[in-house]
Coordinates of C-alpha atoms in Angstrom, one line a residue:
Chain Q
X139 CA 0.0 0.0 0.0
X140 CA 1.6 3.2 -1.1
X141 CA 0.7 6.4 0.6
X142 CA -0.5 9.3 -1.6
X143 CA -0.3 11.6 1.3
X144 CA 1.9 11.2 4.4
X145 CA 2.2 13.6 7.2
X146 CA 4.3 13.5 10.4
X147 CA 4.0 16.0 13.2
X148 CA 2.4 18.4 10.8
X149 CA 1.3 21.7 12.2
X150 CA 0.4 25.1 10.9
X151 CA 0.1 28.2 13.0
X152 CA -1.4 31.5 11.9
X153 CA -0.1 34.2 14.2
X154 CA -1.0 32.8 17.7
X155 CA -3.6 30.3 16.5
X156 CA -2.8 26.7 15.6
X157 CA -5.0 25.8 12.7
X158 CA -3.5 22.3 12.6
X159 CA -1.3 20.6 15.1
X160 CA 0.6 17.4 15.4
X161 CA -1.1 15.8 12.5
X162 CA 0.0 12.3 11.5
X163 CA -1.6 10.7 8.5
X164 CA -1.1 8.0 5.8
X165 CA -3.6 8.2 3.1
X166 CA -3.5 5.2 0.8
X167 CA -3.5 5.7 -3.0
X168 CA -6.6 5.0 -5.0
X169 CA -9.1 6.0 -2.3
X170 CA -11.8 8.6 -2.1
X171 CA -11.1 10.2 1.2
X172 CA -13.7 12.2 3.1
X173 CA -12.2 14.9 5.4
X174 CA -14.8 15.9 7.9
X175 CA -14.9 18.1 10.9
X176 CA -16.7 21.3 12.2
X177 CA -15.9 24.6 10.7
X178 CA -12.5 25.9 11.7
X179 CA -11.2 22.4 12.5
X180 CA -8.3 22.7 10.1
X181 CA -9.7 21.0 7.0
X182 CA -8.8 23.8 4.6
X183 CA -5.4 24.2 6.2
X184 CA -4.6 20.5 5.7
X185 CA -5.7 20.6 2.1
X186 CA -3.8 23.9 1.5
X187 CA -0.6 22.3 2.9
X188 CA -1.1 19.2 0.7
X189 CA -1.5 21.4 -2.4
X190 CA 1.6 23.5 -1.5
X191 CA -0.4 26.8 -1.1
X192 CA 1.0 26.9 2.5
X193 CA 4.1 25.8 4.1
X194 CA 3.9 24.0 7.4
X195 CA 5.1 25.6 10.7
X196 CA 6.1 22.2 12.1
X197 CA 6.6 18.7 10.9
X198 CA 6.5 17.5 7.3
X199 CA 4.2 16.5 4.6
X200 CA 4.8 14.4 1.5
X201 CA 2.3 14.2 -1.3
X202 CA 2.7 11.8 -4.3
X203 CA 6.3 11.3 -3.1
X204 CA 7.3 14.9 -3.2
X205 CA 7.2 18.1 -1.2
X206 CA 4.0 20.1 -2.0
X207 CA 4.4 23.0 -4.3
X208 CA 8.1 22.3 -4.8
X209 CA 8.1 22.7 -8.6
X210 CA 6.1 22.3 -11.8
X211 CA 6.3 18.4 -11.7
X212 CA 4.9 18.4 -8.2
X213 CA 2.2 20.9 -9.1
X214 CA 1.2 18.7 -12.1
X215 CA 0.7 15.7 -9.8
X216 CA -1.8 17.4 -7.5
X217 CA -5.1 19.0 -8.5
X218 CA -6.7 21.4 -6.1
X219 CA -10.2 22.8 -6.3
X220 CA -10.2 25.5 -3.6
X221 CA -13.0 26.5 -1.4
X222 CA -15.7 28.5 -3.2
X223 CA -14.4 27.0 -6.5
X224 CA -12.7 30.2 -7.7
X225 CA -12.8 31.0 -11.5
X226 CA -12.1 34.2 -13.4
X227 CA -15.5 36.0 -13.8
X228 CA -14.3 37.8 -16.9
X229 CA -13.1 34.7 -18.8
X230 CA -15.4 32.4 -20.7
X231 CA -15.6 28.7 -20.2
X232 CA -13.6 28.1 -23.4
X233 CA -10.9 30.5 -22.1
X234 CA -10.7 28.6 -18.8
X235 CA -10.1 25.4 -20.7
X236 CA -7.5 27.2 -22.8
X237 CA -5.9 28.4 -19.5
X238 CA -5.8 24.8 -18.3
X239 CA -4.2 23.6 -21.6
X240 CA -1.6 26.4 -21.5
X241 CA -0.6 25.8 -17.9
X242 CA -0.6 22.0 -17.7
X243 CA 1.6 19.7 -19.7
X244 CA -0.6 16.6 -19.1
X245 CA -3.8 18.5 -20.0
X246 CA -6.5 16.3 -21.4
X247 CA -8.3 18.6 -23.9
X248 CA -10.8 15.9 -25.1
X249 CA -11.8 15.1 -21.6
X250 CA -12.4 18.7 -20.7
X251 CA -14.4 19.4 -23.8
X252 CA -16.5 16.3 -23.3
X253 CA -17.3 17.2 -19.7
X254 CA -18.3 20.7 -20.6
X255 CA -20.6 19.3 -23.4
X256 CA -22.1 16.7 -21.1
X257 CA -22.8 19.3 -18.4
X258 CA -24.6 21.4 -21.1
X259 CA -22.4 24.4 -20.5
X260 CA -22.0 27.0 -23.2
X261 CA -18.3 27.5 -23.9
X262 CA -18.8 31.1 -24.8
X263 CA -20.4 32.0 -21.5
X264 CA -18.4 34.0 -19.0
X265 CA -17.7 32.3 -15.7
X266 CA -19.2 35.3 -13.9
X267 CA -22.6 34.4 -15.4
X268 CA -22.6 30.8 -14.2
X269 CA -24.6 29.5 -11.3
X270 CA -22.7 28.2 -8.2
X271 CA -23.1 24.6 -9.3
X272 CA -21.9 25.3 -12.8
X273 CA -18.9 27.2 -11.5
X274 CA -18.1 24.3 -9.2
X275 CA -18.3 22.0 -12.2
X276 CA -16.0 24.2 -14.3
X277 CA -13.5 24.3 -11.5
X278 CA -13.7 20.5 -11.1
X279 CA -13.3 20.1 -14.9
X280 CA -10.0 22.1 -14.8
X281 CA -8.9 20.0 -11.8
X282 CA -9.6 16.7 -13.5
X283 CA -8.5 17.5 -17.1
X284 CA -5.1 18.4 -15.5
X285 CA -4.8 14.6 -15.0
X286 CA -3.4 14.7 -11.5
X287 CA -2.5 11.7 -9.3
X288 CA -4.3 13.3 -6.4
X289 CA -7.3 15.5 -6.5
X290 CA -8.0 17.7 -3.5
X291 CA -11.4 19.3 -3.2
X292 CA -12.1 21.8 -0.4
X293 CA -15.8 21.9 0.4
X294 CA -16.7 21.8 -3.3
X295 CA -20.4 21.4 -2.6
X296 CA -20.8 23.7 0.4
X297 CA -22.4 26.5 -1.6
X298 CA -24.7 24.2 -3.7
X299 CA -28.3 23.4 -3.2
X300 CA -29.1 19.7 -2.4
X301 CA -29.9 18.8 -6.0
X302 CA -26.8 20.4 -7.4
X303 CA -24.9 18.8 -4.6
X304 CA -26.0 15.3 -5.5
X305 CA -25.4 16.0 -9.2
X306 CA -21.9 17.2 -8.5
X307 CA -20.9 14.3 -6.2
X308 CA -22.5 11.8 -8.6
X309 CA -20.5 13.2 -11.5
X310 CA -17.3 13.3 -9.4
X311 CA -17.8 9.6 -8.6
X312 CA -18.1 8.6 -12.2
X313 CA -15.1 10.6 -13.2
X314 CA -13.0 9.2 -10.4
X315 CA -13.9 5.7 -11.4
X316 CA -12.9 6.4 -15.0
X317 CA -9.6 8.2 -14.2
X318 CA -8.5 6.1 -11.2
X319 CA -7.4 9.2 -9.4
X320 CA -7.1 9.5 -5.6
X321 CA -9.4 12.1 -4.1
X322 CA -9.5 13.9 -0.8
X323 CA -12.7 15.7 -0.3
X324 CA -13.5 17.9 2.6
X325 CA -17.0 18.7 3.9
X326 CA -18.7 19.6 7.1
X327 CA -21.5 17.2 6.3
X328 CA -21.1 13.5 6.9
X329 CA -23.9 12.7 4.4
X330 CA -21.8 14.0 1.5
X331 CA -18.9 11.9 2.6
X332 CA -21.1 8.8 3.2
X333 CA -22.3 9.0 -0.4
X334 CA -19.0 9.0 -2.1
X335 CA -16.1 8.2 0.2
X336 CA -14.6 4.9 1.3
X337 CA -12.0 6.4 3.7
X338 CA -12.6 8.9 6.5
X339 CA -10.5 11.4 8.3
X340 CA -12.1 13.4 11.2
X341 CA -10.5 16.6 12.3
X342 CA -11.6 18.3 15.6
X343 CA -10.0 21.5 16.9
X344 CA -7.0 21.2 14.6
X345 CA -6.3 17.6 15.5
X346 CA -7.0 14.3 13.7
X347 CA -9.2 12.2 16.0
X348 CA -10.2 9.5 13.6
X349 CA -8.8 8.1 10.4
X350 CA -9.4 4.9 8.5
X351 CA -11.3 2.8 6.0
X352 CA -15.0 3.6 6.5
X353 CA -16.0 -0.1 6.5
X354 CA -13.4 -1.0 9.1
X355 CA -14.3 2.0 11.2
X356 CA -17.9 0.9 11.3
X357 CA -16.9 -2.7 12.0
X358 CA -14.8 -1.7 15.0
X359 CA -17.4 0.5 16.7
X360 CA -20.4 -0.7 18.6
X361 CA -23.3 0.7 20.5
X362 CA -23.7 -1.2 23.7
X363 CA -26.9 -1.0 25.7
X364 CA -27.4 -2.7 29.0
X365 CA -28.0 -2.4 32.8
X366 CA -26.4 0.6 34.4
X367 CA -22.7 0.1 34.8
X368 CA -19.5 2.0 35.4
X369 CA -17.6 2.2 32.0
X370 CA -14.4 1.8 33.9
X371 CA -15.2 -1.9 34.5
X372 CA -15.0 -2.7 30.7
X373 CA -12.3 -5.0 29.3
X374 CA -9.1 -3.2 28.4
X375 CA -9.5 -3.6 24.7
X376 CA -12.9 -1.8 24.7
X377 CA -12.4 2.0 24.4
X378 CA -15.3 4.1 25.4
X379 CA -16.0 7.0 23.1
X380 CA -19.2 8.3 24.6
X381 CA -21.3 7.1 27.5
X382 CA -24.8 8.1 28.6
X383 CA -26.7 6.8 31.6
X384 CA -30.3 6.7 32.8
X385 CA -31.3 5.4 36.3
X386 CA -31.2 1.8 35.1
X387 CA -29.5 1.8 31.8
X388 CA -26.2 2.6 30.3
X389 CA -25.6 3.3 26.6
X390 CA -22.0 3.2 25.4
X391 CA -20.3 3.8 22.1
X392 CA -17.1 1.8 22.2
X393 CA -14.3 0.9 19.9
X394 CA -13.3 -2.7 20.3
X395 CA -10.6 -4.8 18.5
X396 CA -12.4 -8.1 19.3
X397 CA -16.0 -9.1 19.3
X398 CA -18.2 -8.1 22.3
X399 CA -19.0 -11.3 24.2
X400 CA -20.4 -9.9 27.4
X401 CA -24.1 -11.2 27.4
X402 CA -25.2 -8.2 29.5
X403 CA -24.9 -5.9 26.5
X404 CA -27.2 -5.6 23.6
X405 CA -24.8 -4.8 20.7
X406 CA -25.9 -2.5 18.0
X407 CA -24.4 -1.1 14.8
X408 CA -23.3 2.5 14.6
X409 CA -24.1 4.7 11.6
X410 CA -21.3 6.8 10.1
X411 CA -22.9 10.1 11.2
X412 CA -23.4 8.9 14.7
X413 CA -19.8 7.7 14.8
X414 CA -18.4 11.0 13.7
X415 CA -20.7 13.0 16.0
X416 CA -19.5 10.8 18.9
X417 CA -15.9 11.7 18.2
X418 CA -16.8 15.4 17.9
X419 CA -18.6 15.3 21.2
X420 CA -16.0 13.1 23.0
X421 CA -14.2 15.2 25.5
X422 CA -10.9 13.4 25.0
X423 CA -11.0 14.1 21.3
X424 CA -9.7 17.5 22.0
X425 CA -7.0 16.4 24.4
X426 CA -3.5 16.0 23.0
X427 CA -3.0 12.3 22.3
X428 CA -2.0 10.4 19.2
X429 CA -4.7 10.0 16.6
X430 CA -6.6 6.7 16.9
X431 CA -5.1 4.3 14.4
X432 CA -8.0 2.0 14.1
X433 CA -6.4 0.0 11.3
X434 CA -3.0 -1.6 11.2
Chain N
X281 CA 1.4 31.2 -19.6
X282 CA 2.0 34.1 -21.9
X283 CA -1.4 33.6 -23.4
X284 CA -3.1 34.0 -20.0
X285 CA -0.9 37.1 -19.1
X286 CA -1.9 38.8 -22.4
X287 CA -5.5 37.8 -22.0
X288 CA -5.7 39.3 -18.5
X289 CA -3.6 42.3 -19.5
X290 CA -5.9 43.1 -22.5
X291 CA -8.2 45.6 -20.9
X292 CA -5.4 47.5 -19.0
X293 CA -3.4 47.8 -22.2
X294 CA -6.4 49.0 -24.2
X295 CA -7.1 51.7 -21.6
X296 CA -3.6 53.1 -21.7
X297 CA -3.5 52.9 -25.5
X298 CA -6.7 54.9 -25.6
X299 CA -5.2 57.5 -23.3
X300 CA -2.1 57.8 -25.4
X301 CA -4.2 58.1 -28.5
X302 CA -6.1 61.0 -27.0
X303 CA -2.9 62.8 -26.0
X304 CA -1.4 62.2 -29.5
X305 CA -4.6 63.5 -31.2
X306 CA -4.6 66.7 -29.1
X307 CA -0.9 67.4 -29.8
X308 CA -1.3 66.7 -33.5
X309 CA -4.4 68.8 -33.9
X310 CA -2.8 71.7 -32.0
X311 CA 0.3 71.4 -34.2
X312 CA 3.9 71.9 -33.3
X313 CA 4.4 75.3 -31.6
X314 CA 6.0 78.2 -33.3
X315 CA 8.6 79.6 -30.9
X316 CA 11.1 82.4 -31.4
X317 CA 14.1 83.3 -29.2
X318 CA 12.9 86.9 -29.0
X319 CA 10.2 87.9 -26.6
X320 CA 7.4 86.9 -26.2
X321 CA 8.9 83.7 -27.5
X322 CA 5.8 81.5 -27.0
X323 CA 2.1 82.2 -27.0
X324 CA 0.2 81.4 -23.8
X325 CA -1.7 78.7 -25.6
X326 CA 1.4 76.8 -26.7
X327 CA 2.8 77.3 -23.3
X328 CA -0.2 75.6 -21.7
X329 CA 0.1 72.6 -24.0
X330 CA 3.8 72.5 -23.4
X331 CA 3.4 72.2 -19.7
X332 CA 0.4 69.7 -20.0
X333 CA 2.6 67.5 -22.1
X334 CA 5.2 67.5 -19.4
X335 CA 2.6 66.7 -16.8
X336 CA 1.3 63.8 -19.0
X337 CA 4.9 62.4 -18.9
X338 CA 4.9 62.5 -15.2
X339 CA 1.5 61.0 -14.8
X340 CA 1.8 58.0 -17.1
X341 CA 4.3 56.2 -14.8
X342 CA 2.0 56.7 -11.9
X343 CA -0.9 55.3 -13.9
X344 CA 1.2 52.3 -15.0
X345 CA 2.2 51.6 -11.4
X346 CA -1.3 52.1 -10.0
X347 CA -3.4 50.3 -12.6
X348 CA -1.0 47.7 -14.1
X349 CA 1.2 46.9 -11.1
X350 CA -1.0 47.3 -8.0
X351 CA -3.9 45.0 -9.0
X352 CA -1.6 42.2 -10.3
X353 CA -1.6 40.0 -7.2
X354 CA -4.2 41.6 -5.0
X355 CA -7.0 41.2 -7.6
X356 CA -6.2 37.4 -7.8
X357 CA -6.3 37.1 -4.0
X358 CA -9.5 39.1 -3.7
X359 CA -11.2 36.8 -6.2
X360 CA -9.6 33.7 -4.8
X361 CA -8.3 33.0 -8.3
X362 CA -4.7 32.8 -7.1
X363 CA -5.7 29.4 -5.7
X364 CA -6.9 28.4 -9.2
X365 CA -4.0 29.7 -11.2
X366 CA -1.2 28.8 -8.7
X367 CA -2.4 25.2 -8.7
X368 CA -1.9 24.5 -12.3
X369 CA 1.5 23.1 -13.4
X370 CA 3.3 26.5 -13.3
X371 CA 5.1 27.7 -10.2
X372 CA 4.0 31.1 -8.9
X373 CA 7.5 32.4 -9.5
X374 CA 7.2 31.7 -13.2
X375 CA 3.7 33.1 -13.2
X376 CA 4.8 36.3 -11.7
X377 CA 8.0 36.6 -13.7
X378 CA 5.9 36.2 -16.9
X379 CA 3.5 38.9 -15.8
X380 CA 6.4 41.2 -14.7
X381 CA 8.2 40.7 -18.0
X382 CA 5.3 41.4 -20.3
X383 CA 4.1 44.3 -18.1
X384 CA 7.5 45.9 -18.0
X385 CA 7.8 45.5 -21.8
X386 CA 4.4 47.2 -22.3
X387 CA 5.4 50.0 -19.9
X388 CA 8.5 50.7 -21.9
X389 CA 6.6 50.7 -25.1
X390 CA 3.8 53.0 -23.8
X391 CA 6.2 55.3 -22.1
X392 CA 8.5 55.4 -25.1
X393 CA 5.7 56.3 -27.5
X394 CA 4.5 59.1 -25.3
X395 CA 8.0 60.3 -24.7
X396 CA 8.9 60.4 -28.4
X397 CA 5.6 62.1 -29.2
X398 CA 6.1 64.9 -26.6
X399 CA 9.8 65.4 -27.6
X400 CA 8.7 65.7 -31.2
X401 CA 6.1 68.2 -30.4
X402 CA 8.2 70.2 -27.9
X403 CA 11.5 70.3 -29.9
X404 CA 10.9 73.8 -31.4
X405 CA 10.6 75.0 -27.8
X406 CA 13.4 72.9 -26.4
X407 CA 15.9 74.2 -29.0
X408 CA 15.4 77.8 -27.9
X409 CA 15.2 77.1 -24.2
X410 CA 17.3 79.2 -21.8
X411 CA 17.4 79.7 -18.1
X412 CA 15.2 82.8 -18.6
X413 CA 12.5 81.2 -20.8
X414 CA 10.4 80.8 -22.7
X415 CA 10.9 77.2 -21.5
X416 CA 13.2 75.4 -19.1
X417 CA 16.6 74.0 -20.0
X418 CA 16.7 70.2 -20.4
X419 CA 18.8 70.1 -17.2
X420 CA 16.2 72.1 -15.3
X421 CA 14.5 69.8 -12.7
X422 CA 11.0 69.9 -14.1
X423 CA 12.0 69.4 -17.7
X424 CA 14.7 66.8 -16.9
X425 CA 12.2 64.2 -15.7
X426 CA 10.1 64.6 -18.9
X427 CA 12.9 64.2 -21.4
X428 CA 15.4 61.6 -22.5
X429 CA 15.2 58.1 -21.0
X430 CA 14.4 58.7 -17.4
X431 CA 10.6 58.5 -18.0
X432 CA 11.0 54.9 -19.0
X433 CA 12.9 54.1 -15.9
X434 CA 10.2 55.9 -13.8
X435 CA 7.6 53.7 -15.5
X436 CA 9.5 50.5 -14.7
X437 CA 10.0 51.5 -11.1
X438 CA 6.4 52.5 -10.6
X439 CA 5.3 49.2 -12.1
X440 CA 7.6 47.2 -9.7
X441 CA 6.4 49.4 -6.8
X442 CA 2.8 48.6 -7.7
X443 CA 3.5 44.9 -7.7
X444 CA 5.3 45.0 -4.4
X445 CA 2.4 46.9 -2.8
X446 CA 0.0 44.4 -4.3
X447 CA 1.9 41.4 -2.8
X448 CA 2.3 43.0 0.6
X449 CA -1.3 44.4 1.0
X450 CA -3.3 41.9 -1.1
X451 CA -6.0 44.4 -1.5
X452 CA -6.3 46.3 -4.7
X453 CA -7.6 49.8 -3.6
X454 CA -5.1 50.2 -0.7
X455 CA -2.3 48.9 -3.1
X456 CA -3.3 51.6 -5.6
X457 CA -3.3 54.3 -3.0
X458 CA 0.0 53.3 -1.5
X459 CA 1.6 53.0 -4.9
X460 CA 0.5 56.6 -5.9
X461 CA 1.6 58.1 -2.6
X462 CA 4.9 56.3 -2.3
X463 CA 5.8 56.9 -6.0
X464 CA 5.0 60.7 -5.8
X465 CA 6.9 61.0 -2.5
X466 CA 9.8 59.1 -3.9
X467 CA 10.0 61.3 -7.0
X468 CA 10.1 64.5 -5.0
X469 CA 12.7 63.0 -2.7
X470 CA 14.8 61.9 -5.6
X471 CA 14.7 65.3 -7.2
X472 CA 15.9 67.0 -4.0
X473 CA 18.2 64.5 -2.5
X474 CA 19.4 62.0 -5.1
X475 CA 19.6 63.7 -8.5
X476 CA 22.0 66.5 -7.4
X477 CA 24.5 64.0 -6.0
X478 CA 24.3 61.2 -8.6
X479 CA 27.4 62.8 -10.1
X480 CA 29.5 65.2 -8.0
X481 CA 28.3 68.7 -9.0
X482 CA 30.7 71.2 -10.5
X483 CA 32.0 73.4 -7.6
X484 CA 33.5 76.7 -8.5
X485 CA 34.7 79.6 -6.3
X486 CA 34.3 83.1 -7.5
X487 CA 35.7 86.4 -6.3
X488 CA 33.3 89.2 -5.7
X489 CA 33.2 92.2 -7.9
X490 CA 31.1 95.3 -7.4
X491 CA 29.9 95.4 -11.0
X492 CA 28.3 91.9 -11.0
X493 CA 28.0 90.6 -7.5
X494 CA 24.7 91.1 -5.7
X495 CA 24.0 91.8 -2.1
X496 CA 20.3 91.3 -1.5
X497 CA 17.5 89.8 0.5
X498 CA 17.1 86.1 0.2
X499 CA 13.4 86.2 -0.5
X500 CA 11.6 89.0 1.2
X501 CA 13.1 88.6 4.7
X502 CA 16.5 89.2 6.1
X503 CA 19.2 87.9 6.3
X504 CA 20.9 89.4 3.3
X505 CA 22.8 87.1 1.0
X506 CA 25.8 87.6 -1.1
X507 CA 25.5 86.2 -4.6
X508 CA 27.5 86.1 -7.8
X509 CA 25.9 85.7 -11.2
X510 CA 24.6 82.1 -11.8
X511 CA 26.6 80.1 -14.4
X512 CA 24.8 80.1 -17.7
X513 CA 23.2 76.9 -19.1
X514 CA 23.3 75.2 -15.7
X515 CA 21.2 73.8 -13.0
X516 CA 22.4 75.7 -10.0
X517 CA 22.2 73.8 -6.8
X518 CA 23.7 76.2 -4.3
X519 CA 25.6 79.5 -3.7
X520 CA 27.5 79.7 -0.5
X521 CA 29.9 82.3 0.9
X522 CA 33.1 80.8 2.2
X523 CA 36.0 82.2 4.1
X524 CA 39.7 81.9 3.2
X525 CA 39.8 78.4 4.6
X526 CA 36.8 77.3 2.6
X527 CA 34.4 77.1 5.5
X528 CA 30.8 78.2 4.9
X529 CA 30.2 81.5 6.6
X530 CA 27.9 84.4 6.7
X531 CA 29.1 87.7 5.1
X532 CA 31.2 89.7 7.6
X533 CA 29.4 92.0 9.9
X534 CA 31.0 95.2 8.6
X535 CA 29.8 94.5 5.1
X536 CA 26.2 95.6 5.4
X537 CA 27.2 98.9 6.9
X538 CA 29.8 99.4 4.2
X539 CA 27.4 98.9 1.3
X540 CA 24.4 100.5 2.9
X541 CA 25.8 103.2 5.3
X542 CA 23.4 105.5 7.0
X543 CA 24.2 108.3 4.6
X544 CA 21.7 110.8 5.9
X545 CA 23.5 111.7 9.1
X546 CA 27.1 111.7 10.2
X547 CA 28.4 110.3 13.5
X548 CA 27.3 113.3 15.4
X549 CA 23.8 113.3 14.0
X550 CA 24.3 116.3 11.7
X551 CA 22.9 116.2 8.2
X552 CA 25.3 115.2 5.5
X553 CA 25.4 116.3 2.0
X554 CA 24.1 113.4 -0.1
X555 CA 27.0 111.6 -1.9
X556 CA 27.2 111.8 -5.6
X557 CA 26.7 108.7 -7.9
X558 CA 30.4 108.5 -8.4
X559 CA 31.1 108.6 -4.7
X560 CA 28.6 105.8 -4.2
X561 CA 30.2 103.5 -6.8
X562 CA 33.6 104.2 -5.5
X563 CA 32.5 103.3 -1.9
X564 CA 30.9 100.1 -3.1
X565 CA 34.1 99.1 -5.1
X566 CA 36.0 99.6 -1.9
X567 CA 33.6 97.4 0.1
X568 CA 33.9 94.5 -2.4
X569 CA 37.7 95.0 -2.6
X570 CA 38.0 94.7 1.2
X571 CA 35.8 91.5 1.0
X572 CA 38.2 89.9 -1.5
X573 CA 41.2 91.1 0.4
X574 CA 39.9 89.4 3.6
X575 CA 39.6 86.1 1.6
X576 CA 35.9 85.8 1.2
X577 CA 34.7 83.9 -1.9
X578 CA 31.5 82.6 -3.3
X579 CA 31.2 78.8 -3.8
X580 CA 28.8 77.8 -6.6
X581 CA 27.8 74.2 -7.1
X582 CA 25.9 73.3 -10.3
X583 CA 25.3 70.8 -13.0
X584 CA 26.0 72.3 -16.5
X585 CA 23.5 71.5 -19.2
X586 CA 26.1 69.4 -21.0
X587 CA 25.7 66.8 -18.3
X588 CA 22.1 66.0 -19.4
X589 CA 22.8 62.6 -20.7
X590 CA 25.3 61.6 -18.0
X591 CA 22.7 62.5 -15.4
X592 CA 19.9 60.8 -17.3
X593 CA 22.0 57.6 -17.4
X594 CA 22.8 57.7 -13.7
X595 CA 19.2 58.5 -12.6
X596 CA 17.8 55.8 -14.9
X597 CA 20.3 53.3 -13.5
X598 CA 19.3 54.3 -10.0
X599 CA 15.6 53.8 -10.7
X600 CA 16.2 50.5 -12.5
X601 CA 18.3 49.0 -9.7
X602 CA 15.5 49.9 -7.2
X603 CA 12.9 48.4 -9.5
X604 CA 15.0 45.2 -9.7
X605 CA 15.2 45.0 -5.9
X606 CA 11.5 45.6 -5.6
X607 CA 10.7 42.9 -8.1
X608 CA 13.0 40.4 -6.4
X609 CA 11.3 41.2 -3.1
X610 CA 7.8 40.8 -4.6
X611 CA 8.8 37.4 -6.1
X612 CA 10.1 36.2 -2.8
X613 CA 7.2 37.5 -0.8
X614 CA 4.7 35.9 -3.3
X615 CA 6.5 32.6 -3.2
X616 CA 6.7 32.4 0.6
X617 CA 4.0 34.5 2.2
X618 CA 0.8 34.3 0.2
X619 CA -1.6 31.4 0.5

C-alpha cells in the first residue's frame, strides 16, 4: 500500500492560533477520502498544505512522493479545487479550458471538452454568469483534465443546493472511477462523505481524531446497551468514546478490537454520522494524544 | 502562460493605449508650436500645451504603477483565483515573472511612445530654451524628468512598486493608493536628495566684484545674502559664501554697513550732504575689494546642461536598480507568504 499523502507531526500556526497541530496521516492511494470536521477544525489548512499553497510551521508532509508545491512536476501531480471554487469571472468557459491547456503539460483537452458538453455548459459563457453549481463543475473540470494523481477538493459542494450537490458528487464519482485518481474531499456534512467516500478522516480542533477505511471503522465501533454500569469496568480492549446513563440503563459507544462477548450488552451497529458525532462530542477528542489508528 | 498574461492584460493595455491616442490626437491637432528666441517667444496657448505634455509624462508612470502593477496579485487574492492559477503546473515564481516581464515591456513601449511624441512636439521650444525662458533647459529639474530616457525608468520603477504593494497588501484599492503616494513622495525625494548627487556637481569659487555681485535679501526677509551671477546653461544647486579656509560662513558684519551706510547723518547726527553717484560707486568698489582682500569667496555648485545625458543615465540606472530590488522582493514574498 503506497501512501498518496503522508504527514508526520504536521502543524500550521497563523499568528498565535494553531490551525492544525501534530497531525500524522497516511492516506493510501486509489481511495476517495472524506475529510470531515466542524468549521475551523483545520480541513482547509490540511488541504492547503497538501497542495503547497501553504508551508507547514512544524513537521513534514509528502504528497505523491514529493514536497508540496516544490516545482512544476509536483504541481502537475496534484489537482486542487479550492473552497468556493474560484474561477475568473471575466473569462469564458472556453478560455478557462485554454488556460488549463496552456498551464498543464498533461492536460486532457478531449476530456475537458466532453465534460463541458455533457454538463450542457455554453463554452462562450463567461464564468461570472454561471450558477454556483456550474462554476463548481467548471473548477472540477479544470482539476480533472489536468490529469493529477491526487485531486484535493475543499468543500466543493458547500455552496450548492441539495440537488446540485447530489449531481456534483455523482459526477465526481463517475469521473474518479474512469480516471483512477485518488481524491481527498472535505466537507462539514457527513452525508456528503457517506455518499461518495470509502475512507474517512475526522478533524476536531486542529487535530486528527479518527482516520481509517469507513467499513473498518464501522466494524470496529459498537453501540452497547445494558443495565447501568460503570464504564471503567469494561475490558481493556474496549475503548469508550461516549457514555450516557439513565437510572437503570447505560448506553456506550465503544471501539473494540475483538467481538463483544459480554451477554449483559445488547450490541448495535453505529451509523457513520453517529460515529463522527460521537468523536466530535467526545471530550478526549480535544486532548492531546495520538490519533486513533483503528487500522493496522 | 504568456497567453493568460496577455488575456488578463488586454483591458489595461487598451485603456492606456486609448489614453495615449487622446494625447497624441490633441498634440497633432494643436500642431507643433511656433517659438522664437525673442520675446514673447511662446504664445500662452502653446505654453499651456507644453506644460500639459510635461505633466502627462509625469502622470503615465503613476498610472502604470497604480493600474497595471497594483492590481496584479491583489485582484487574484481578492477573487480567490490565485488558488486556481497557482495550482496549475506552473510555479507562482514563473507566473509572476511572466507577468512582470510582459508588463515591463508594455510599460517601456507605452512610455517610449509618449516620450517620443512629446519630444517631437516640444522640440521647437526645447531648442530655444534658456534659463530665462520661454521654456526650461533640459537640465532644469522639471523638464529633466520629462525628457530623455528617465521617464522609461520611472515607469518600470512604478510598475515594480505597484506589484510590491500588491503582494504586501493583497487588496487592490489600498495597493493603488499606497503606490501613488509612495511613488510621488519618492520622485520628490529623488529630485531634491538624489539627483543633485548622482554625479558630483561642479564646484566653482568666484571672487566678488562690485559690478556683477549682488547683495540682496534672500526672499523677502533678512538675512541678506551675497550672490555672484549664476553660471549660464546650468542647474544651480547652491551658492554659499566661504572664508579663506573654505568654510561656509555668513558675510562679515561690517559689510552691510559698508554697502548701505546710513548716509543721511554723520556720527554726530548732523545732516550730511548726499553723496554723488560717483562717490557711491567708489565706496561700493572699496567694500567688495575689502571683502576679497579678507579672503571671502562665493562657492557655486551646479550641473551644467552638457551633463544632461550623464545625469539621465545615472538616474535611470538608480531607478532600474531599485525596480529590480522591488521585483526580487515581490517574487520572494509571493512565493513564501501568500496562500
